[in-house]
Amino acid sequence: MQRFPFDFNDLPTPTYLVGGWVRDRLLHRQGKYLDLDFVLPAKAVETARKIASKYKAGFVVLDAERQIARVVFPNGTADFAQQMGNSLVVDLGRRDFCMNAIAIECHQLELAETEFLSEQDCIDPFKGIDDLKAQQIRMVNPENLAEDPLRILRGYRQSAQLGFAIENLTRQVLIKLAPTLGSVAAERVRTELGYLLTVPNGSKWIMEMIGDRILESWLPRQHLSLQRFSKIENVIARLLIQFPHLDLFITKNISGDRQALEVIKLAALTDSATTLEPLGLSRAEHRWLVGILRYLPQFIKLLDCDSASAQYKFFQTTLEFFPAIAALAIAEGQPVELIYPWLQRWLDPNDAIAYPVTLITGNDLQKDLGIAPSPKIGELLEIVKIAQVEGKVKSKEEALLLISQTI
């Protein structure tokens, strides 16, 4: 069981734990990383600074005007916010969804995280606990959602994460407010989409958002490949069953903490990387998207080709992100019996076509054949590689003989 990173007796009374941690403990959920949100009637930043100093933790002021600060511990973060309004109920009334507007006075908790929270100890003015039991997401009021349009995406994202439905009136308000998402910073929108792209069943909720025209400001429906996207999540799941080691590729970070999985699904969502440019993708993400979408048609044509040299050349061009291309091809309905052998080659570091060993180097050409340094050396080495994957040369001596006959 996780432990809180500091003693709550160091906090003034009252100090309230609110939001996601309270919700998740009521749902008997626990993440690997603690994410604590505290509300204090006064001196929130000062309290955070004292906690950080005593426990030698990181400290940053997130919003000086609204008096919000963060303390960073090895196993999590703790945000301290000044109470908004003249009471806790007023503060909770400014939150997005009722299930996130539940609080508990933290001195009622022991230092070690309790396995469950008692409903009787919770302050729940908007009946968020009832929503948790009903497995629904319900807004506190429309004005709160309009105040920060990113909350529109959070509603769908939390639906995916928790497996909850969005209450009908709340969903109508989210749809009505959707055009205001265009005013939100691209980085914030991209981050929320990233959460949805990596959570199980997230693709379903992205499809729901597209159907509700929530993303129209960022991803116009006419530029999307919905049929392919609707299949990509199941395709990836099947690939991971067939090739468990692909998990290392799927979960590797492309840019910061953004995983390859996100880029694969974004590529499945559109036929043009240009469509996604408003999201402010990183250079690495953009390079992957452009490469995946550019070489997908070529890969599909190669499925009917058994040329070893053609396969070698394709691998050399796409080695970094090849499984993503394979996944999209399957999502487009291409036969898995033609694609699986390619993936087996990519996964085998000793494969003679995907990873041919080096028989000769540029130094060998200069030393043994007297070839002067020039771009020509690279061309000659490529001739050797192609002959090698075609089985025409198998040793350094044969490679040198081939080059001597070529020049």
GROMACS .gro file of C-alpha atoms in nm:
model
  407
    1MET     CA    1   0.000   0.000   0.000
    2GLN     CA    2   0.136   0.344  -0.088
    3ARG     CA    3   0.217   0.588   0.189
    4PHE     CA    4   0.152   0.957   0.189
    5PRO     CA    5   0.481   1.142   0.135
    6PHE     CA    6   0.440   1.362   0.443
    7ASP     CA    7   0.263   1.374   0.779
    8PHE     CA    8  -0.076   1.542   0.756
    9ASN     CA    9  -0.022   1.670   1.111
   10ASP     CA   10   0.210   1.925   0.948
   11LEU     CA   11  -0.093   2.081   0.778
   12PRO     CA   12  -0.320   2.343   0.934
   13THR     CA   13  -0.674   2.255   1.031
   14PRO     CA   14  -0.885   2.246   0.825
   15THR     CA   15  -0.709   2.121   0.512
   16TYR     CA   16  -0.918   1.929   0.260
   17LEU     CA   17  -0.824   1.657   0.016
   18VAL     CA   18  -1.037   1.699  -0.295
   19GLY     CA   19  -1.079   1.577  -0.651
   20GLY     CA   20  -0.930   1.274  -0.820
   21TRP     CA   21  -0.763   1.105  -0.522
   22VAL     CA   22  -1.086   1.111  -0.321
   23ARG     CA   23  -1.286   0.989  -0.619
   24ASP     CA   24  -1.046   0.705  -0.694
   25ARG     CA   25  -1.032   0.585  -0.332
   26LEU     CA   26  -1.412   0.576  -0.322
   27LEU     CA   27  -1.393   0.363  -0.637
   28HIS     CA   28  -1.124   0.142  -0.478
   29ARG     CA   29  -0.878   0.252  -0.747
   30GLN     CA   30  -0.514   0.335  -0.690
   31GLY     CA   31  -0.251   0.453  -0.934
   32LYS     CA   32   0.124   0.398  -0.911
   33TYR     CA   33   0.181   0.771  -0.875
   34LEU     CA   34   0.018   0.979  -0.601
   35ASP     CA   35  -0.167   1.287  -0.727
   36LEU     CA   36  -0.297   1.481  -0.427
   37ASP     CA   37  -0.502   1.802  -0.435
   38PHE     CA   38  -0.546   2.005  -0.118
   39VAL     CA   39  -0.770   2.305  -0.055
   40LEU     CA   40  -0.692   2.542   0.234
   41PRO     CA   41  -0.895   2.841   0.355
   42ALA     CA   42  -0.573   3.046   0.380
   43LYS     CA   43  -0.194   3.041   0.331
   44ALA     CA   44  -0.193   2.766   0.068
   45VAL     CA   45   0.136   2.865  -0.097
   46GLU     CA   46   0.304   2.927   0.237
   47THR     CA   47   0.194   2.584   0.360
   48ALA     CA   48   0.324   2.417   0.044
   49ARG     CA   49   0.658   2.593   0.080
   50LYS     CA   50   0.695   2.473   0.440
   51ILE     CA   51   0.611   2.114   0.346
   52ALA     CA   52   0.863   2.121   0.061
   53SER     CA   53   1.131   2.261   0.289
   54LYS     CA   54   1.072   2.013   0.572
   55TYR     CA   55   1.065   1.708   0.345
   56LYS     CA   56   1.331   1.833   0.101
   57ALA     CA   57   1.089   1.812  -0.192
   58GLY     CA   58   1.056   2.017  -0.508
   59PHE     CA   59   0.844   2.332  -0.497
   60VAL     CA   60   0.688   2.549  -0.765
   61VAL     CA   61   0.419   2.817  -0.764
   62LEU     CA   62   0.170   2.726  -1.036
   63ASP     CA   63  -0.055   3.031  -1.009
   64ALA     CA   64   0.048   3.320  -0.784
   65GLU     CA   65  -0.277   3.510  -0.837
   66ARG     CA   66  -0.500   3.217  -0.740
   67GLN     CA   67  -0.251   3.097  -0.477
   68ILE     CA   68  -0.175   2.750  -0.612
   69ALA     CA   69   0.156   2.572  -0.553
   70ARG     CA   70   0.293   2.223  -0.614
   71VAL     CA   71   0.522   2.009  -0.403
   72VAL     CA   72   0.699   1.729  -0.591
   73PHE     CA   73   0.793   1.406  -0.413
   74PRO     CA   74   0.961   1.095  -0.557
   75ASN     CA   75   0.632   0.903  -0.551
   76GLY     CA   76   0.391   1.180  -0.645
   77THR     CA   77   0.284   1.543  -0.635
   78ALA     CA   78   0.076   1.747  -0.394
   79ASP     CA   79  -0.101   2.061  -0.514
   80PHE     CA   80  -0.207   2.320  -0.258
   81ALA     CA   81  -0.477   2.567  -0.360
   82GLN     CA   82  -0.638   2.857  -0.180
   83GLN     CA   83  -1.009   2.798  -0.125
   84MET     CA   84  -1.218   2.984  -0.383
   85GLY     CA   85  -1.511   3.167  -0.227
   86ASN     CA   86  -1.606   3.198   0.139
   87SER     CA   87  -1.662   2.827   0.201
   88LEU     CA   88  -1.551   2.483   0.086
   89VAL     CA   89  -1.892   2.423  -0.070
   90VAL     CA   90  -1.850   2.733  -0.287
   91ASP     CA   91  -1.507   2.605  -0.391
   92LEU     CA   92  -1.639   2.260  -0.478
   93GLY     CA   93  -1.922   2.424  -0.670
   94ARG     CA   94  -1.670   2.564  -0.919
   95ARG     CA   95  -1.539   2.223  -1.025
   96ASP     CA   96  -1.611   2.039  -1.347
   97PHE     CA   97  -1.801   1.723  -1.256
   98CYS     CA   98  -1.985   1.620  -0.941
   99MET     CA   99  -1.770   1.310  -0.892
  100ASN     CA  100  -1.467   1.544  -0.869
  101ALA     CA  101  -1.639   1.777  -0.621
  102ILE     CA  102  -1.603   1.549  -0.318
  103ALA     CA  103  -1.374   1.641  -0.027
  104ILE     CA  104  -1.250   1.498   0.301
  105GLU     CA  105  -1.073   1.676   0.586
  106CYS     CA  106  -0.727   1.524   0.567
  107HIS     CA  107  -0.666   1.498   0.942
  108GLN     CA  108  -0.927   1.223   0.946
  109LEU     CA  109  -0.685   1.007   0.747
  110GLU     CA  110  -0.391   0.813   0.887
  111LEU     CA  111  -0.040   0.863   0.749
  112ALA     CA  112  -0.068   0.541   0.551
  113GLU     CA  113  -0.324   0.545   0.273
  114THR     CA  114  -0.637   0.371   0.388
  115GLU     CA  115  -0.767   0.105   0.154
  116PHE     CA  116  -1.114   0.257   0.143
  117LEU     CA  117  -1.276   0.587   0.235
  118SER     CA  118  -1.587   0.608   0.444
  119GLU     CA  119  -1.870   0.786   0.263
  120GLN     CA  120  -1.979   0.931   0.595
  121ASP     CA  121  -1.649   1.119   0.628
  122CYS     CA  122  -1.683   1.281   0.286
  123ILE     CA  123  -1.816   1.628   0.212
  124ASP     CA  124  -2.035   1.574  -0.093
  125PRO     CA  125  -2.267   1.871  -0.156
  126PHE     CA  126  -2.338   1.778  -0.521
  127LYS     CA  127  -2.406   1.406  -0.469
  128GLY     CA  128  -2.095   1.294  -0.653
  129ILE     CA  129  -2.093   0.966  -0.460
  130ASP     CA  130  -2.432   0.884  -0.611
  131ASP     CA  131  -2.277   0.942  -0.956
  132LEU     CA  132  -1.991   0.705  -0.874
  133LYS     CA  133  -2.242   0.438  -0.781
  134ALA     CA  134  -2.441   0.506  -1.099
  135GLN     CA  135  -2.116   0.511  -1.303
  136GLN     CA  136  -2.201   0.839  -1.468
  137ILE     CA  137  -2.030   1.171  -1.527
  138ARG     CA  138  -2.249   1.470  -1.444
  139MET     CA  139  -2.154   1.837  -1.458
  140VAL     CA  140  -2.172   2.065  -1.156
  141ASN     CA  141  -2.305   2.340  -1.383
  142PRO     CA  142  -2.258   2.456  -1.746
  143GLU     CA  143  -2.073   2.774  -1.647
  144ASN     CA  144  -1.786   2.573  -1.501
  145LEU     CA  145  -1.737   2.388  -1.829
  146ALA     CA  146  -1.753   2.710  -2.030
  147GLU     CA  147  -1.493   2.869  -1.802
  148ASP     CA  148  -1.231   2.618  -1.919
  149PRO     CA  149  -1.335   2.442  -2.244
  150LEU     CA  150  -1.064   2.179  -2.194
  151ARG     CA  151  -1.303   2.028  -1.940
  152ILE     CA  152  -1.508   1.914  -2.241
  153LEU     CA  153  -1.229   1.675  -2.340
  154ARG     CA  154  -1.174   1.573  -1.979
  155GLY     CA  155  -1.534   1.458  -1.960
  156TYR     CA  156  -1.483   1.215  -2.247
  157ARG     CA  157  -1.137   1.116  -2.124
  158GLN     CA  158  -1.259   1.034  -1.774
  159SER     CA  159  -1.547   0.838  -1.926
  160ALA     CA  160  -1.288   0.623  -2.102
  161GLN     CA  161  -1.065   0.587  -1.798
  162LEU     CA  162  -1.345   0.496  -1.558
  163GLY     CA  163  -1.580   0.317  -1.796
  164PHE     CA  164  -1.856   0.564  -1.707
  165ALA     CA  165  -2.135   0.708  -1.921
  166ILE     CA  166  -2.182   1.081  -1.966
  167GLU     CA  167  -2.516   1.192  -1.825
  168ASN     CA  168  -2.749   1.308  -2.106
  169LEU     CA  169  -2.787   1.675  -2.009
  170THR     CA  170  -2.413   1.700  -1.945
  171ARG     CA  171  -2.339   1.553  -2.286
  172GLN     CA  172  -2.573   1.803  -2.452
  173VAL     CA  173  -2.385   2.087  -2.283
  174LEU     CA  174  -2.048   1.943  -2.390
  175ILE     CA  175  -2.169   1.928  -2.750
  176LYS     CA  176  -2.303   2.283  -2.734
  177LEU     CA  177  -1.973   2.414  -2.594
  178ALA     CA  178  -1.755   2.220  -2.841
  179PRO     CA  179  -1.680   2.521  -3.068
  180THR     CA  180  -1.509   2.694  -2.774
  181LEU     CA  181  -1.237   2.425  -2.776
  182GLY     CA  182  -1.078   2.620  -3.059
  183SER     CA  183  -0.964   2.879  -2.805
  184VAL     CA  184  -0.766   2.627  -2.598
  185ALA     CA  185  -0.388   2.605  -2.636
  186ALA     CA  186  -0.277   2.326  -2.871
  187GLU     CA  187  -0.048   2.169  -2.611
  188ARG     CA  188  -0.337   2.124  -2.366
  189VAL     CA  189  -0.561   1.968  -2.632
  190ARG     CA  190  -0.281   1.738  -2.748
  191THR     CA  191  -0.214   1.624  -2.391
  192GLU     CA  192  -0.579   1.534  -2.332
  193LEU     CA  193  -0.595   1.347  -2.662
  194GLY     CA  194  -0.278   1.165  -2.560
  195TYR     CA  195  -0.448   1.037  -2.247
  196LEU     CA  196  -0.739   0.910  -2.457
  197LEU     CA  197  -0.512   0.749  -2.713
  198THR     CA  198  -0.332   0.540  -2.452
  199VAL     CA  199  -0.618   0.442  -2.221
  200PRO     CA  200  -0.793   0.110  -2.296
  201ASN     CA  201  -1.111   0.173  -2.494
  202GLY     CA  202  -0.998   0.531  -2.556
  203SER     CA  203  -1.042   0.499  -2.932
  204LYS     CA  204  -1.412   0.428  -2.879
  205TRP     CA  205  -1.452   0.757  -2.696
  206ILE     CA  206  -1.257   0.948  -2.960
  207MET     CA  207  -1.505   0.808  -3.211
  208GLU     CA  208  -1.784   0.927  -2.981
  209MET     CA  209  -1.628   1.275  -2.972
  210ILE     CA  210  -1.600   1.283  -3.348
  211GLY     CA  211  -1.962   1.176  -3.377
  212ASP     CA  212  -2.060   1.455  -3.136
  213ARG     CA  213  -1.844   1.699  -3.340
  214ILE     CA  214  -1.645   1.781  -3.028
  215LEU     CA  215  -1.312   1.785  -3.215
  216GLU     CA  216  -1.429   1.977  -3.520
  217SER     CA  217  -1.214   2.281  -3.428
  218TRP     CA  218  -0.902   2.067  -3.432
  219LEU     CA  219  -0.975   1.761  -3.647
  220PRO     CA  220  -1.238   1.832  -3.914
  221ARG     CA  221  -1.431   1.513  -3.982
  222GLN     CA  222  -1.387   1.528  -4.361
  223HIS     CA  223  -1.009   1.484  -4.320
  224LEU     CA  224  -1.030   1.175  -4.100
  225SER     CA  225  -1.002   0.805  -4.180
  226LEU     CA  226  -1.267   0.681  -3.940
  227GLN     CA  227  -1.299   0.325  -4.068
  228ARG     CA  228  -0.929   0.258  -4.023
  229PHE     CA  229  -0.919   0.431  -3.686
  230SER     CA  230  -1.217   0.231  -3.559
  231LYS     CA  231  -1.017  -0.090  -3.611
  232ILE     CA  232  -0.669   0.011  -3.498
  233GLU     CA  233  -0.716  -0.058  -3.126
  234ASN     CA  234  -0.823  -0.419  -3.188
  235VAL     CA  235  -0.544  -0.463  -3.444
  236ILE     CA  236  -0.281  -0.354  -3.191
  237ALA     CA  237  -0.430  -0.583  -2.927
  238ARG     CA  238  -0.411  -0.881  -3.165
  239LEU     CA  239  -0.055  -0.797  -3.265
  240LEU     CA  240   0.054  -0.790  -2.902
  241ILE     CA  241  -0.095  -1.136  -2.852
  242GLN     CA  242   0.080  -1.270  -3.163
  243PHE     CA  243   0.407  -1.082  -3.101
  244PRO     CA  244   0.441  -1.000  -2.727
  245HIS     CA  245   0.779  -0.834  -2.780
  246LEU     CA  246   0.609  -0.560  -2.981
  247ASP     CA  247   0.510  -0.415  -2.645
  248LEU     CA  248   0.857  -0.259  -2.622
  249PHE     CA  249   0.788  -0.073  -2.946
  250ILE     CA  250   0.430   0.024  -2.862
  251THR     CA  251   0.519   0.171  -2.523
  252LYS     CA  252   0.849   0.339  -2.606
  253ASN     CA  253   0.860   0.716  -2.571
  254ILE     CA  254   0.883   0.909  -2.896
  255SER     CA  255   0.890   1.260  -2.754
  256GLY     CA  256   0.897   1.331  -2.382
  257ASP     CA  257   0.646   1.093  -2.228
  258ARG     CA  258   0.444   1.050  -2.548
  259GLN     CA  259   0.438   0.688  -2.656
  260ALA     CA  260   0.455   0.527  -2.998
  261LEU     CA  261   0.100   0.402  -2.934
  262GLU     CA  262  -0.029   0.760  -2.954
  263VAL     CA  263   0.143   0.825  -3.286
  264ILE     CA  264   0.019   0.498  -3.436
  265LYS     CA  265  -0.340   0.584  -3.350
  266LEU     CA  266  -0.302   0.942  -3.476
  267ALA     CA  267  -0.163   0.805  -3.803
  268ALA     CA  268  -0.461   0.570  -3.827
  269LEU     CA  269  -0.694   0.865  -3.776
  270THR     CA  270  -0.591   1.061  -4.084
  271ASP     CA  271  -0.436   1.024  -4.429
  272SER     CA  272  -0.230   1.342  -4.399
  273ALA     CA  273   0.004   1.460  -4.126
  274THR     CA  274  -0.093   1.814  -4.225
  275THR     CA  275  -0.436   1.756  -4.068
  276LEU     CA  276  -0.269   1.709  -3.729
  277GLU     CA  277  -0.032   2.007  -3.748
  278PRO     CA  278  -0.263   2.237  -3.547
  279LEU     CA  279  -0.209   2.007  -3.247
  280GLY     CA  280   0.151   2.126  -3.223
  281LEU     CA  281   0.319   1.789  -3.260
  282SER     CA  282   0.686   1.751  -3.173
  283ARG     CA  283   0.943   1.706  -3.450
  284ALA     CA  284   0.978   1.337  -3.367
  285GLU     CA  285   0.601   1.281  -3.375
  286HIS     CA  286   0.571   1.468  -3.704
  287ARG     CA  287   0.858   1.269  -3.857
  288TRP     CA  288   0.692   0.942  -3.759
  289LEU     CA  289   0.351   1.049  -3.888
  290VAL     CA  290   0.489   1.165  -4.222
  291GLY     CA  291   0.692   0.845  -4.260
  292ILE     CA  292   0.411   0.609  -4.163
  293LEU     CA  293   0.158   0.770  -4.396
  294ARG     CA  294   0.404   0.815  -4.682
  295TYR     CA  295   0.525   0.456  -4.689
  296LEU     CA  296   0.198   0.278  -4.608
  297PRO     CA  297   0.083   0.261  -4.975
  298GLN     CA  298   0.427   0.139  -5.081
  299PHE     CA  299   0.418  -0.135  -4.817
  300ILE     CA  300   0.079  -0.255  -4.934
  301LYS     CA  301   0.214  -0.287  -5.289
  302LEU     CA  302   0.518  -0.479  -5.161
  303LEU     CA  303   0.298  -0.743  -4.999
  304ASP     CA  304   0.265  -0.906  -5.341
  305CYS     CA  305   0.640  -0.880  -5.405
  306ASP     CA  306   0.889  -1.143  -5.290
  307SER     CA  307   1.199  -0.949  -5.393
  308ALA     CA  308   1.455  -0.966  -5.112
  309SER     CA  309   1.625  -0.646  -5.227
  310ALA     CA  310   1.293  -0.457  -5.232
  311GLN     CA  311   1.217  -0.576  -4.880
  312TYR     CA  312   1.565  -0.477  -4.764
  313LYS     CA  313   1.534  -0.127  -4.909
  314PHE     CA  314   1.193  -0.080  -4.748
  315PHE     CA  315   1.320  -0.190  -4.408
  316GLN     CA  316   1.617   0.046  -4.431
  317THR     CA  317   1.382   0.336  -4.494
  318THR     CA  318   1.118   0.250  -4.234
  319LEU     CA  319   1.302   0.049  -3.968
  320GLU     CA  320   1.234   0.304  -3.692
  321PHE     CA  321   0.855   0.284  -3.718
  322PHE     CA  322   0.784  -0.022  -3.934
  323PRO     CA  323   0.538  -0.197  -3.694
  324ALA     CA  324   0.317   0.111  -3.712
  325ILE     CA  325   0.294   0.074  -4.090
  326ALA     CA  326   0.213  -0.294  -4.050
  327ALA     CA  327  -0.063  -0.215  -3.799
  328LEU     CA  328  -0.225   0.041  -4.030
  329ALA     CA  329  -0.209  -0.201  -4.321
  330ILE     CA  330  -0.395  -0.464  -4.119
  331ALA     CA  331  -0.650  -0.202  -4.011
  332GLU     CA  332  -0.708  -0.133  -4.381
  333GLY     CA  333  -0.793  -0.498  -4.434
  334GLN     CA  334  -0.465  -0.631  -4.574
  335PRO     CA  335  -0.408  -1.006  -4.511
  336VAL     CA  336  -0.228  -1.076  -4.186
  337GLU     CA  337  -0.069  -1.387  -4.336
  338LEU     CA  338   0.128  -1.157  -4.568
  339ILE     CA  339   0.216  -0.903  -4.299
  340TYR     CA  340   0.316  -1.130  -4.010
  341PRO     CA  341   0.634  -1.256  -4.186
  342TRP     CA  342   0.747  -0.893  -4.221
  343LEU     CA  343   0.696  -0.836  -3.850
  344GLN     CA  344   0.887  -1.154  -3.771
  345ARG     CA  345   1.180  -1.022  -3.976
  346TRP     CA  346   1.165  -0.683  -3.800
  347LEU     CA  347   1.166  -0.850  -3.458
  348ASP     CA  348   1.461  -1.078  -3.538
  349PRO     CA  349   1.791  -0.887  -3.493
  350ASN     CA  350   1.968  -1.162  -3.688
  351ASP     CA  351   1.738  -1.149  -3.989
  352ALA     CA  352   1.947  -1.136  -4.307
  353ILE     CA  353   1.710  -0.898  -4.488
  354ALA     CA  354   1.600  -0.656  -4.216
  355TYR     CA  355   1.941  -0.647  -4.044
  356PRO     CA  356   2.211  -0.774  -4.283
  357VAL     CA  357   2.555  -0.799  -4.127
  358THR     CA  358   2.831  -0.574  -4.257
  359LEU     CA  359   3.068  -0.769  -4.483
  360ILE     CA  360   3.291  -0.479  -4.582
  361THR     CA  361   3.343  -0.117  -4.483
  362GLY     CA  362   3.453   0.196  -4.660
  363ASN     CA  363   3.800   0.147  -4.515
  364ASP     CA  364   3.814  -0.196  -4.680
  365LEU     CA  365   3.736  -0.041  -5.018
  366GLN     CA  366   4.007   0.221  -4.973
  367LYS     CA  367   4.269  -0.020  -4.837
  368ASP     CA  368   4.209  -0.328  -5.051
  369LEU     CA  369   4.088  -0.171  -5.376
  370GLY     CA  370   4.251   0.171  -5.356
  371ILE     CA  371   3.924   0.361  -5.394
  372ALA     CA  372   3.957   0.724  -5.292
  373PRO     CA  373   3.718   0.864  -5.028
  374SER     CA  374   3.404   0.997  -5.199
  375PRO     CA  375   3.023   0.956  -5.200
  376LYS     CA  376   3.087   0.671  -5.445
  377ILE     CA  377   3.194   0.451  -5.153
  378GLY     CA  378   2.845   0.465  -5.004
  379GLU     CA  379   2.694   0.362  -5.338
  380LEU     CA  380   2.932   0.067  -5.366
  381LEU     CA  381   2.857  -0.050  -5.013
  382GLU     CA  382   2.486  -0.042  -5.096
  383ILE     CA  383   2.551  -0.261  -5.401
  384VAL     CA  384   2.714  -0.512  -5.167
  385LYS     CA  385   2.418  -0.503  -4.925
  386ILE     CA  386   2.169  -0.572  -5.205
  387ALA     CA  387   2.380  -0.856  -5.342
  388GLN     CA  388   2.412  -0.990  -4.989
  389VAL     CA  389   2.035  -1.002  -4.917
  390GLU     CA  390   1.985  -1.165  -5.257
  391GLY     CA  391   2.231  -1.437  -5.157
  392LYS     CA  392   2.489  -1.347  -5.422
  393VAL     CA  393   2.772  -1.269  -5.179
  394LYS     CA  394   2.835  -1.423  -4.838
  395SER     CA  395   3.186  -1.317  -4.737
  396LYS     CA  396   3.422  -1.023  -4.739
  397GLU     CA  397   3.622  -1.177  -5.020
  398GLU     CA  398   3.314  -1.222  -5.239
  399ALA     CA  399   3.207  -0.866  -5.165
  400LEU     CA  400   3.544  -0.723  -5.265
  401LEU     CA  401   3.540  -0.933  -5.583
  402LEU     CA  402   3.195  -0.797  -5.671
  403ILE     CA  403   3.311  -0.438  -5.626
  404SER     CA  404   3.629  -0.496  -5.826
  405GLN     CA  405   3.412  -0.625  -6.112
  406THR     CA  406   3.176  -0.329  -6.078
  407ILE     CA  407   3.423  -0.038  -6.091
   0.00000   0.00000   0.00000
